[in-house]
Amino acid sequence: MIKRELVRKDPAGYEIWQETSILPNYVAVSLDDEPETEDISEIIQEIEGASGQTVIMEVAYTPDGNYIGTPEFAAFLCGKRGIAPETITPNGKVYCIGFSGRDQKWYGWSHRAVYGFGIGSKIESSDCAYEPKNKEDFRQNCLRFWQSDNHAKVWAVADERGPEG
């Protein structure tokens, strides 16, 4: 069971909730017939050691109760970029698209990146929405993406791996 408590309502239109839950009891075993290594033993102990622990986290939701992500990601999307999140389907509970009235673009995102398109946007090779014509075009597109600076058009949220880019 998850206990939820409203922390605050942000002026950008989302809510921050604190969620508290207790982890179930875990049992972990090695899946192969090889003798258990010290590394595997440590992993098993860590997994089983999490049993029954209390987990507290802050999560961002829309006022309707639909999941946006971390408070930092919600601040980035809604506050900094002015994106109003929406669900893809009428009964969806996770928001991964939205419109920004500031720059008149529709955005899509995952846990790794955000990309926006507006009226007049042109889809070019190496853009995330580009659809390769065949297997060779797909291969070339992958190479173009990582060998050019086009991937710099994709935003990322800052985390322990580095700054927002």
Coordinates of C-alpha atoms in Angstrom, one line a residue:
M1 CA 0.0 0.0 0.0
I2 CA 1.2 3.5 -0.8
K3 CA 0.5 6.3 1.5
R4 CA 0.2 9.7 -0.4
E5 CA 0.4 13.2 1.1
L6 CA 0.2 16.4 -0.9
V7 CA 3.4 18.4 -0.4
R8 CA 2.5 21.5 -2.6
K9 CA 0.7 22.7 -5.6
D10 CA 3.1 24.4 -8.1
P11 CA 2.0 27.6 -9.9
A12 CA 3.0 25.9 -13.2
G13 CA 0.0 23.6 -12.7
Y14 CA 1.3 20.3 -11.3
E15 CA 1.3 18.9 -7.8
I16 CA 4.1 17.3 -5.7
W17 CA 3.1 14.3 -3.6
Q18 CA 5.2 12.4 -1.1
E19 CA 4.6 8.7 -1.5
T20 CA 5.6 6.2 1.3
S21 CA 5.6 2.5 0.8
I22 CA 7.1 -0.6 2.4
L23 CA 8.9 -2.9 0.1
P24 CA 7.8 -6.6 0.1
N25 CA 10.0 -9.4 1.2
Y26 CA 12.4 -10.4 -1.6
V27 CA 14.1 -13.7 -2.2
A28 CA 17.0 -13.8 -4.7
V29 CA 18.9 -16.7 -6.1
S30 CA 21.5 -17.2 -8.8
L31 CA 19.9 -18.6 -12.0
D32 CA 22.7 -20.6 -13.4
D33 CA 24.4 -23.8 -12.2
E34 CA 27.8 -22.1 -11.7
P35 CA 29.1 -21.7 -8.2
E36 CA 28.0 -18.4 -6.7
T37 CA 30.7 -15.7 -7.0
E38 CA 31.4 -13.0 -4.3
D39 CA 29.8 -10.4 -6.6
I40 CA 26.6 -12.4 -7.1
S41 CA 26.5 -13.1 -3.3
E42 CA 26.7 -9.3 -2.6
I43 CA 23.9 -8.6 -5.1
I44 CA 21.7 -11.3 -3.6
Q45 CA 22.3 -9.9 -0.1
E46 CA 21.6 -6.3 -1.3
I47 CA 18.3 -7.4 -2.9
E48 CA 17.2 -9.5 0.1
G49 CA 18.4 -6.7 2.5
A50 CA 15.9 -4.3 0.9
S51 CA 13.0 -6.5 2.2
G52 CA 10.6 -4.6 4.4
Q53 CA 12.4 -1.2 4.0
T54 CA 10.4 2.0 3.9
V55 CA 10.7 3.9 0.7
I56 CA 9.8 7.6 0.6
M57 CA 9.8 9.6 -2.6
E58 CA 8.4 12.8 -4.1
V59 CA 6.5 12.5 -7.3
A60 CA 4.8 15.0 -9.6
Y61 CA 1.2 14.5 -10.8
T62 CA -1.3 16.6 -12.7
P63 CA -4.2 17.9 -10.6
D64 CA -6.2 15.0 -12.1
G65 CA -3.8 12.6 -10.6
N66 CA -1.9 11.5 -13.7
Y67 CA 1.8 10.8 -13.4
I68 CA 4.3 13.3 -14.8
G69 CA 7.6 12.2 -13.2
T70 CA 10.0 13.6 -10.7
P71 CA 9.4 17.1 -9.3
E72 CA 12.6 18.3 -11.1
F73 CA 11.3 16.9 -14.4
A74 CA 7.9 18.5 -13.9
A75 CA 9.6 21.9 -13.1
F76 CA 11.6 21.5 -16.4
L77 CA 8.5 20.6 -18.5
C78 CA 5.8 22.8 -17.0
G79 CA 7.8 25.6 -15.4
K80 CA 10.8 26.2 -17.6
R81 CA 9.4 25.0 -21.0
G82 CA 5.7 25.9 -20.4
I83 CA 4.5 22.5 -21.6
A84 CA 1.0 21.5 -20.6
P85 CA 1.2 17.6 -20.3
E86 CA -1.5 15.4 -21.8
T87 CA -2.1 11.7 -22.1
I88 CA -1.8 10.0 -25.5
T89 CA -5.0 8.0 -24.9
P90 CA -8.2 9.1 -23.2
N91 CA -7.8 6.6 -20.3
G92 CA -4.0 7.1 -20.0
K93 CA -2.5 7.7 -16.6
V94 CA 1.1 8.7 -17.6
Y95 CA 1.8 11.9 -19.4
C96 CA 4.4 11.8 -22.2
I97 CA 3.2 14.5 -24.7
G98 CA 2.2 18.1 -24.3
F99 CA 1.8 21.5 -25.9
S100 CA 3.7 24.6 -25.1
G101 CA 1.8 27.8 -25.8
R102 CA 5.1 29.8 -25.3
D103 CA 6.8 28.4 -28.4
Q104 CA 3.7 26.8 -30.1
K105 CA 5.2 23.4 -30.2
W106 CA 4.0 19.9 -29.4
Y107 CA 6.5 17.9 -27.3
G108 CA 7.0 14.2 -26.6
W109 CA 9.3 12.8 -24.0
S110 CA 10.6 9.7 -22.2
H111 CA 12.8 9.3 -19.2
R112 CA 15.8 10.2 -21.4
A113 CA 14.8 13.0 -23.8
V114 CA 12.4 15.6 -24.8
Y115 CA 11.7 16.7 -28.4
G116 CA 9.4 19.3 -29.8
F117 CA 7.8 20.0 -33.2
G118 CA 5.8 23.0 -34.3
I119 CA 4.1 24.2 -37.5
G120 CA 6.7 24.4 -40.1
S121 CA 9.1 22.0 -38.4
K122 CA 10.9 19.9 -40.9
I123 CA 11.8 16.3 -40.1
E124 CA 15.3 15.6 -41.1
S125 CA 17.5 12.5 -41.0
S126 CA 18.8 12.1 -37.5
D127 CA 15.7 13.7 -35.9
C128 CA 13.9 11.4 -33.5
A129 CA 10.8 11.4 -35.7
Y130 CA 12.6 10.5 -38.9
E131 CA 11.4 7.2 -40.4
P132 CA 14.1 5.4 -42.4
K133 CA 13.1 4.0 -45.8
N134 CA 14.8 0.6 -45.4
K135 CA 17.4 -1.3 -43.3
E136 CA 20.4 0.4 -44.9
D137 CA 18.8 3.9 -44.4
F138 CA 18.2 2.9 -40.8
R139 CA 21.8 2.0 -40.3
Q140 CA 23.0 5.2 -42.0
N141 CA 20.6 7.2 -39.9
C142 CA 22.0 5.8 -36.7
L143 CA 25.5 6.6 -37.8
R144 CA 24.5 10.2 -38.9
F145 CA 22.7 10.8 -35.5
W146 CA 25.8 10.0 -33.4
Q147 CA 28.4 11.4 -35.7
S148 CA 26.7 14.8 -36.2
D149 CA 25.6 17.5 -33.8
N150 CA 21.9 16.8 -34.6
H151 CA 21.5 14.8 -31.4
A152 CA 22.2 18.1 -29.6
K153 CA 18.6 19.2 -30.5
V154 CA 17.4 16.6 -27.9
W155 CA 17.1 17.9 -24.3
A156 CA 18.0 15.8 -21.3
V157 CA 17.2 16.4 -17.7
A158 CA 20.1 17.0 -15.4
D159 CA 20.9 14.1 -13.1
E160 CA 23.9 12.6 -11.4
R161 CA 25.4 11.8 -14.9
G162 CA 25.6 15.4 -16.0
P163 CA 24.0 18.8 -16.8
E164 CA 20.9 19.5 -18.8
G165 CA 21.8 19.5 -22.4

